[in-house]
Amino acid sequence: MEIKVVAVIGAGVMGRGIAHVAALSGFETILYDVSTSQGQQALVAIEANLSKGVKRGKVEPAAMASALERLRFEGDLRSAVKTADFVIEAIPERMALKLELFTTLDESTPPHAILASNTSSLSVTEMAAAVARPQRVIGMHFFNPVHIMKLVEIIRALETDDETFLATKALAEAFGKQTVAVNESPGFVTSRINVLIGNEAFCMLQEGVASASDIDRAIKLGLNHPMGPFEMGDMVGLDTRLATLKHLHRTLGEKYRPSPLLEKYVKAGRLGRKVGRGVYDYDT
Ligand code: NAD
């Protein structure tokens, strides 16, 4: 199937990254968010990231200009998706929100459109059950920062058909990504392992085993991880991380019980880089 128009729903950390790669890869890209200011900020951030790419010699100036021409923000959901061949949602990790969105997408997109979720852990099968075309629903799990990270996990829900799987794989490859196929299971491959490491780091911090920066240094220098678990958590967003842990705790059991210290950070509004403060402080 031919994909020309990609709609991205949610213009936060992930949605703006997905819109960036979609536009740069030659697709007409329409970004929607419930918050117009988030949408406007996303366009500014995408332009800034493309400019950085140009300065570093990774993006041709002409490619940046045409990517920006292909990209627009649309403040009305139904208008944003009415011509979409492929929709990728990146709204918060809450099933009730995703189900409501999928119902609207089903009513408002062309019947051939594929509906993909960038969920980190939730059941794509449950989202598929909310629509009349469950065979055209799939998980497309990108990584942060989307324009740099190479992997997309493609999650096959119970009813996902082969045509949808192959079109999604081809789209991820057109975005310059490599893919792994995952049969739906909570947390897929990557989140299932990654949140355990991050949660254990919070447990250690709470117990006073070492400082946050020393835990990060130990994991980077001793285990050769490119980022420490707190640096990673702050980049992902501690609220997103906590939501994933809660879901895996419910579905996979006790070893995923969220650290009380992580819960406290989220209650305090220390959500990570996106708000300027998480485990570490950032210039906003
Ligand atoms: P975020 O909080 O940065 O952004 C979410 C955006 O969705 C916000 O701009 C918000 O205004 C908007 N929004 C809220 N409700 C909406 C609705 N009903 N319709 C349209 N827009 C709505 O979140 P994020 O970190 O970008 O995460 C989005 C999804 O991607 C989640 O499912 C998360 O689990 C997944 N994910 C996140 C990461 C990560 O590193 N942050 C990585 C992979 C996957």
GROMACS .gro file of C-alpha atoms and ligand atoms in nm:
model
  328
    1MET     CA    1   0.000   0.000   0.000
    2GLU     CA    2   0.119   0.350  -0.078
    3ILE     CA    3   0.165   0.589   0.210
    4LYS     CA    4   0.182   0.960   0.135
    5VAL     CA    5   0.020   1.134   0.430
    6VAL     CA    6   0.122   1.064   0.790
    7ALA     CA    7  -0.071   1.213   1.082
    8VAL     CA    8   0.098   1.228   1.422
    9ILE     CA    9  -0.127   1.270   1.726
   10GLY     CA   10   0.039   1.425   2.032
   11ALA     CA   11   0.317   1.680   1.993
   12GLY     CA   12   0.513   1.607   2.311
   13VAL     CA   13   0.855   1.447   2.349
   14MET     CA   14   0.781   1.163   2.106
   15GLY     CA   15   0.521   1.309   1.869
   16ARG     CA   16   0.747   1.596   1.764
   17GLY     CA   17   1.034   1.352   1.702
   18ILE     CA   18   0.812   1.126   1.492
   19ALA     CA   19   0.679   1.425   1.293
   20HIS     CA   20   1.039   1.539   1.236
   21VAL     CA   21   1.149   1.207   1.084
   22ALA     CA   22   0.827   1.165   0.885
   23ALA     CA   23   0.857   1.509   0.721
   24LEU     CA   24   1.230   1.469   0.659
   25SER     CA   25   1.166   1.128   0.500
   26GLY     CA   26   0.938   1.283   0.234
   27PHE     CA   27   0.589   1.230   0.381
   28GLU     CA   28   0.325   1.501   0.405
   29THR     CA   29   0.306   1.524   0.783
   30ILE     CA   30   0.021   1.664   0.990
   31LEU     CA   31   0.074   1.708   1.362
   32TYR     CA   32  -0.215   1.739   1.607
   33ASP     CA   33  -0.222   1.801   1.983
   34VAL     CA   34  -0.504   1.896   2.221
   35SER     CA   35  -0.282   2.183   2.326
   36THR     CA   36  -0.217   2.435   2.049
   37SER     CA   37   0.077   2.579   2.241
   38GLN     CA   38   0.236   2.231   2.257
   39GLY     CA   39   0.184   2.208   1.879
   40GLN     CA   40   0.346   2.546   1.818
   41GLN     CA   41   0.637   2.462   2.048
   42ALA     CA   42   0.681   2.135   1.863
   43LEU     CA   43   0.718   2.313   1.529
   44VAL     CA   44   0.981   2.543   1.680
   45ALA     CA   45   1.166   2.247   1.833
   46ILE     CA   46   1.158   2.049   1.508
   47GLU     CA   47   1.299   2.345   1.315
   48ALA     CA   48   1.573   2.389   1.578
   49ASN     CA   49   1.665   2.019   1.561
   50LEU     CA   50   1.673   2.027   1.180
   51SER     CA   51   1.898   2.336   1.197
   52LYS     CA   52   2.134   2.150   1.428
   53GLY     CA   53   2.137   1.867   1.173
   54VAL     CA   54   2.228   2.114   0.898
   55LYS     CA   55   2.509   2.267   1.108
   56ARG     CA   56   2.649   1.920   1.176
   57GLY     CA   57   2.634   1.829   0.808
   58LYS     CA   58   2.377   1.552   0.866
   59VAL     CA   59   2.088   1.727   0.688
   60GLU     CA   60   2.107   1.914   0.356
   61PRO     CA   61   1.969   2.270   0.380
   62ALA     CA   62   1.731   2.194   0.090
   63ALA     CA   63   1.607   1.878   0.269
   64MET     CA   64   1.536   2.086   0.580
   65ALA     CA   65   1.343   2.344   0.378
   66SER     CA   66   1.129   2.081   0.206
   67ALA     CA   67   1.071   1.893   0.534
   68LEU     CA   68   0.934   2.214   0.687
   69GLU     CA   69   0.711   2.268   0.382
   70ARG     CA   70   0.568   1.917   0.419
   71LEU     CA   71   0.496   1.963   0.792
   72ARG     CA   72   0.204   2.147   0.950
   73PHE     CA   73   0.016   2.165   1.276
   74GLU     CA   74  -0.360   2.122   1.262
   75GLY     CA   75  -0.568   2.223   1.565
   76ASP     CA   76  -0.872   2.006   1.486
   77LEU     CA   77  -0.835   1.630   1.520
   78ARG     CA   78  -1.087   1.524   1.256
   79SER     CA   79  -0.938   1.761   0.998
   80ALA     CA   80  -0.586   1.650   1.090
   81VAL     CA   81  -0.654   1.285   1.006
   82LYS     CA   82  -0.913   1.301   0.728
   83THR     CA   83  -0.659   1.242   0.446
   84ALA     CA   84  -0.413   1.031   0.645
   85ASP     CA   85  -0.286   0.699   0.509
   86PHE     CA   86  -0.109   0.627   0.834
   87VAL     CA   87  -0.172   0.766   1.185
   88ILE     CA   88   0.079   0.738   1.469
   89GLU     CA   89  -0.046   0.831   1.813
   90ALA     CA   90   0.193   0.956   2.083
   91ILE     CA   91  -0.047   1.081   2.351
   92PRO     CA   92   0.004   1.004   2.723
   93GLU     CA   93   0.038   0.645   2.838
   94ARG     CA   94  -0.319   0.605   2.963
   95MET     CA   95  -0.547   0.342   2.812
   96ALA     CA   96  -0.868   0.543   2.857
   97LEU     CA   97  -0.721   0.831   2.654
   98LYS     CA   98  -0.592   0.597   2.385
   99LEU     CA   99  -0.927   0.416   2.353
  100GLU     CA  100  -1.115   0.743   2.312
  101LEU     CA  101  -0.866   0.857   2.050
  102PHE     CA  102  -0.881   0.530   1.854
  103THR     CA  103  -1.260   0.550   1.841
  104THR     CA  104  -1.239   0.900   1.690
  105LEU     CA  105  -0.962   0.795   1.451
  106ASP     CA  106  -1.174   0.505   1.330
  107GLU     CA  107  -1.460   0.744   1.249
  108SER     CA  108  -1.245   1.016   1.093
  109THR     CA  109  -0.974   0.848   0.884
  110PRO     CA  110  -1.008   0.692   0.537
  111PRO     CA  111  -1.099   0.321   0.569
  112HIS     CA  112  -0.759   0.210   0.434
  113ALA     CA  113  -0.563   0.406   0.696
  114ILE     CA  114  -0.340   0.217   0.937
  115LEU     CA  115  -0.370   0.324   1.302
  116ALA     CA  116  -0.046   0.287   1.500
  117SER     CA  117   0.031   0.345   1.867
  118ASN     CA  118   0.368   0.449   2.005
  119THR     CA  119   0.273   0.306   2.346
  120SER     CA  120   0.567   0.192   2.558
  121SER     CA  121   0.381  -0.093   2.721
  122LEU     CA  122   0.001  -0.093   2.685
  123SER     CA  123  -0.198  -0.356   2.496
  124VAL     CA  124  -0.231  -0.268   2.127
  125THR     CA  125  -0.488  -0.550   2.103
  126GLU     CA  126  -0.709  -0.360   2.350
  127MET     CA  127  -0.679  -0.044   2.136
  128ALA     CA  128  -0.760  -0.249   1.825
  129ALA     CA  129  -1.075  -0.382   1.991
  130ALA     CA  130  -1.208  -0.023   2.007
  131VAL     CA  131  -1.222   0.010   1.626
  132ALA     CA  132  -1.401  -0.154   1.335
  133ARG     CA  133  -1.070  -0.234   1.158
  134PRO     CA  134  -0.862  -0.419   1.422
  135GLN     CA  135  -0.654  -0.582   1.147
  136ARG     CA  136  -0.518  -0.235   1.060
  137VAL     CA  137  -0.401  -0.149   1.413
  138ILE     CA  138  -0.039  -0.198   1.515
  139GLY     CA  139   0.224  -0.081   1.764
  140MET     CA  140   0.515   0.128   1.643
  141HIS     CA  141   0.747   0.184   1.938
  142PHE     CA  142   0.999   0.458   1.867
  143PHE     CA  143   1.285   0.562   2.093
  144ASN     CA  144   1.386   0.899   2.227
  145PRO     CA  145   1.530   1.111   2.063
  146VAL     CA  146   1.343   0.977   1.761
  147HIS     CA  147   1.558   1.148   1.496
  148ILE     CA  148   1.871   0.981   1.637
  149MET     CA  149   1.767   0.640   1.772
  150LYS     CA  150   1.780   0.360   1.516
  151LEU     CA  151   1.524   0.110   1.644
  152VAL     CA  152   1.149   0.078   1.601
  153GLU     CA  153   0.983  -0.218   1.772
  154ILE     CA  154   0.682  -0.323   1.566
  155ILE     CA  155   0.413  -0.476   1.782
  156ARG     CA  156   0.171  -0.719   1.625
  157ALA     CA  157  -0.162  -0.719   1.805
  158LEU     CA  158  -0.381  -1.030   1.799
  159GLU     CA  159  -0.568  -0.927   1.482
  160THR     CA  160  -0.295  -0.731   1.297
  161ASP     CA  161  -0.280  -0.860   0.938
  162ASP     CA  162   0.032  -0.918   0.726
  163GLU     CA  163  -0.039  -0.624   0.495
  164THR     CA  164  -0.046  -0.386   0.793
  165PHE     CA  165   0.270  -0.536   0.940
  166LEU     CA  166   0.461  -0.510   0.610
  167ALA     CA  167   0.342  -0.154   0.541
  168THR     CA  168   0.447  -0.049   0.892
  169LYS     CA  169   0.789  -0.211   0.856
  170ALA     CA  170   0.835  -0.039   0.520
  171LEU     CA  171   0.736   0.297   0.672
  172ALA     CA  172   0.983   0.256   0.961
  173GLU     CA  173   1.253   0.171   0.708
  174ALA     CA  174   1.160   0.475   0.497
  175PHE     CA  175   1.215   0.676   0.819
  176GLY     CA  176   1.571   0.532   0.822
  177LYS     CA  177   1.503   0.294   1.112
  178GLN     CA  178   1.573  -0.072   1.176
  179THR     CA  179   1.291  -0.285   1.309
  180VAL     CA  180   1.227  -0.585   1.530
  181ALA     CA  181   0.896  -0.770   1.523
  182VAL     CA  182   0.739  -0.834   1.863
  183ASN     CA  183   0.430  -1.037   1.939
  184GLU     CA  184   0.232  -0.826   2.181
  185SER     CA  185   0.337  -0.874   2.541
  186PRO     CA  186   0.345  -0.609   2.817
  187GLY     CA  187   0.648  -0.380   2.777
  188PHE     CA  188   0.755  -0.555   2.454
  189VAL     CA  189   1.131  -0.626   2.461
  190THR     CA  190   1.290  -0.294   2.546
  191SER     CA  191   1.056  -0.130   2.802
  192ARG     CA  192   1.031  -0.457   2.993
  193ILE     CA  193   1.405  -0.454   3.061
  194ASN     CA  194   1.467  -0.080   3.069
  195VAL     CA  195   1.210   0.010   3.337
  196LEU     CA  196   1.350  -0.258   3.569
  197ILE     CA  197   1.694  -0.099   3.552
  198GLY     CA  198   1.551   0.250   3.606
  199ASN     CA  199   1.332   0.137   3.896
  200GLU     CA  200   1.618  -0.045   4.066
  201ALA     CA  201   1.826   0.274   4.040
  202PHE     CA  202   1.550   0.463   4.227
  203CYS     CA  203   1.536   0.188   4.493
  204MET     CA  204   1.914   0.220   4.539
  205LEU     CA  205   1.892   0.598   4.562
  206GLN     CA  206   1.620   0.567   4.824
  207GLU     CA  207   1.830   0.320   5.025
  208GLY     CA  208   2.128   0.558   5.012
  209VAL     CA  209   2.349   0.308   4.829
  210ALA     CA  210   2.512   0.587   4.625
  211SER     CA  211   2.432   0.932   4.489
  212ALA     CA  212   2.230   0.965   4.167
  213SER     CA  213   2.532   1.088   3.973
  214ASP     CA  214   2.750   0.802   4.104
  215ILE     CA  215   2.485   0.541   4.014
  216ASP     CA  216   2.473   0.691   3.663
  217ARG     CA  217   2.856   0.699   3.640
  218ALA     CA  218   2.882   0.337   3.758
  219ILE     CA  219   2.637   0.212   3.498
  220LYS     CA  220   2.799   0.412   3.217
  221LEU     CA  221   3.163   0.335   3.298
  222GLY     CA  222   3.122  -0.012   3.448
  223LEU     CA  223   2.851  -0.157   3.225
  224ASN     CA  224   2.918   0.051   2.915
  225HIS     CA  225   2.565   0.191   2.890
  226PRO     CA  226   2.568   0.519   2.694
  227MET     CA  227   2.342   0.686   2.954
  228GLY     CA  228   2.289   0.632   3.325
  229PRO     CA  229   1.943   0.518   3.444
  230PHE     CA  230   1.857   0.861   3.592
  231GLU     CA  231   1.974   1.049   3.282
  232MET     CA  232   1.756   0.812   3.081
  233GLY     CA  233   1.456   0.846   3.315
  234ASP     CA  234   1.477   1.226   3.303
  235MET     CA  235   1.490   1.214   2.924
  236VAL     CA  236   1.196   0.972   2.893
  237GLY     CA  237   0.988   1.165   3.152
  238LEU     CA  238   0.942   1.024   3.503
  239ASP     CA  239   0.561   1.034   3.470
  240THR     CA  240   0.579   0.826   3.151
  241ARG     CA  241   0.822   0.588   3.323
  242LEU     CA  242   0.594   0.553   3.627
  243ALA     CA  243   0.290   0.485   3.408
  244THR     CA  244   0.481   0.207   3.231
  245LEU     CA  245   0.597   0.055   3.559
  246LYS     CA  246   0.243   0.059   3.701
  247HIS     CA  247   0.113  -0.121   3.394
  248LEU     CA  248   0.391  -0.384   3.407
  249HIS     CA  249   0.332  -0.425   3.782
  250ARG     CA  250  -0.035  -0.503   3.708
  251THR     CA  251   0.040  -0.735   3.417
  252LEU     CA  252   0.377  -0.899   3.490
  253GLY     CA  253   0.386  -0.894   3.870
  254GLU     CA  254   0.565  -0.787   4.180
  255LYS     CA  255   0.913  -0.724   4.045
  256TYR     CA  256   0.776  -0.416   3.863
  257ARG     CA  257   0.635  -0.245   4.178
  258PRO     CA  258   0.730   0.125   4.134
  259SER     CA  259   0.985   0.265   4.376
  260PRO     CA  260   0.818   0.499   4.631
  261LEU     CA  261   1.088   0.756   4.556
  262LEU     CA  262   0.995   0.760   4.186
  263GLU     CA  263   0.630   0.812   4.286
  264LYS     CA  264   0.738   1.101   4.510
  265TYR     CA  265   0.930   1.272   4.228
  266VAL     CA  266   0.625   1.250   4.002
  267LYS     CA  267   0.395   1.385   4.277
  268ALA     CA  268   0.635   1.678   4.321
  269GLY     CA  269   0.610   1.756   3.949
  270ARG     CA  270   0.976   1.668   3.894
  271LEU     CA  271   0.900   1.495   3.564
  272GLY     CA  272   1.241   1.526   3.397
  273ARG     CA  273   1.395   1.731   3.119
  274LYS     CA  274   1.060   1.831   2.968
  275VAL     CA  275   0.981   2.047   3.274
  276GLY     CA  276   1.341   2.147   3.353
  277ARG     CA  277   1.365   1.933   3.666
  278GLY     CA  278   1.369   1.562   3.741
  279VAL     CA  279   1.639   1.374   3.926
  280TYR     CA  280   1.869   1.648   3.793
  281ASP     CA  281   1.807   2.017   3.727
  282TYR     CA  282   1.816   2.147   3.367
  283ASP     CA  283   1.819   2.490   3.211
  284THR     CA  284   1.467   2.529   3.073
  285NAD     P1  285   0.443   1.378   2.649
  285NAD     O1  286   0.378   1.397   2.780
  285NAD     O2  287   0.574   1.444   2.622
  285NAD     O3  288   0.344   1.426   2.528
  285NAD     C1  289   0.211   1.387   2.519
  285NAD     C2  290   0.138   1.493   2.435
  285NAD     O4  291   0.005   1.448   2.409
  285NAD     C3  292   0.126   1.630   2.504
  285NAD     O5  293   0.174   1.729   2.414
  285NAD     C4  294  -0.024   1.645   2.530
  285NAD     O6  295  -0.068   1.781   2.519
  285NAD     C5  296  -0.083   1.559   2.422
  285NAD     N1  297  -0.216   1.505   2.449
  285NAD     C6  298  -0.272   1.467   2.566
  285NAD     N2  299  -0.393   1.412   2.544
  285NAD     C7  300  -0.416   1.419   2.409
  285NAD     C8  301  -0.523   1.379   2.327
  285NAD     N3  302  -0.632   1.320   2.376
  285NAD     N4  303  -0.512   1.402   2.194
  285NAD     C9  304  -0.402   1.461   2.141
  285NAD     N5  305  -0.296   1.501   2.215
  285NAD    C10  306  -0.303   1.478   2.349
  285NAD     O7  307   0.452   1.219   2.627
  285NAD     P2  308   0.559   1.136   2.541
  285NAD     O8  309   0.681   1.113   2.625
  285NAD     O9  310   0.573   1.198   2.407
  285NAD    O10  311   0.485   0.994   2.533
  285NAD    C11  312   0.381   0.972   2.440
  285NAD    C12  313   0.364   0.823   2.418
  285NAD    O11  314   0.487   0.769   2.368
  285NAD    C13  315   0.330   0.745   2.545
  285NAD    O12  316   0.245   0.639   2.511
  285NAD    C14  317   0.465   0.693   2.590
  285NAD    O13  318   0.457   0.577   2.668
  285NAD    C15  319   0.529   0.664   2.453
  285NAD     N6  320   0.676   0.661   2.452
  285NAD    C16  321   0.748   0.754   2.521
  285NAD    C17  322   0.888   0.749   2.514
  285NAD    C18  323   0.972   0.852   2.585
  285NAD    O14  324   1.095   0.836   2.589
  285NAD     N7  325   0.915   0.960   2.636
  285NAD    C19  326   0.952   0.651   2.436
  285NAD    C20  327   0.874   0.559   2.364
  285NAD    C21  328   0.735   0.565   2.374
   0.00000   0.00000   0.00000
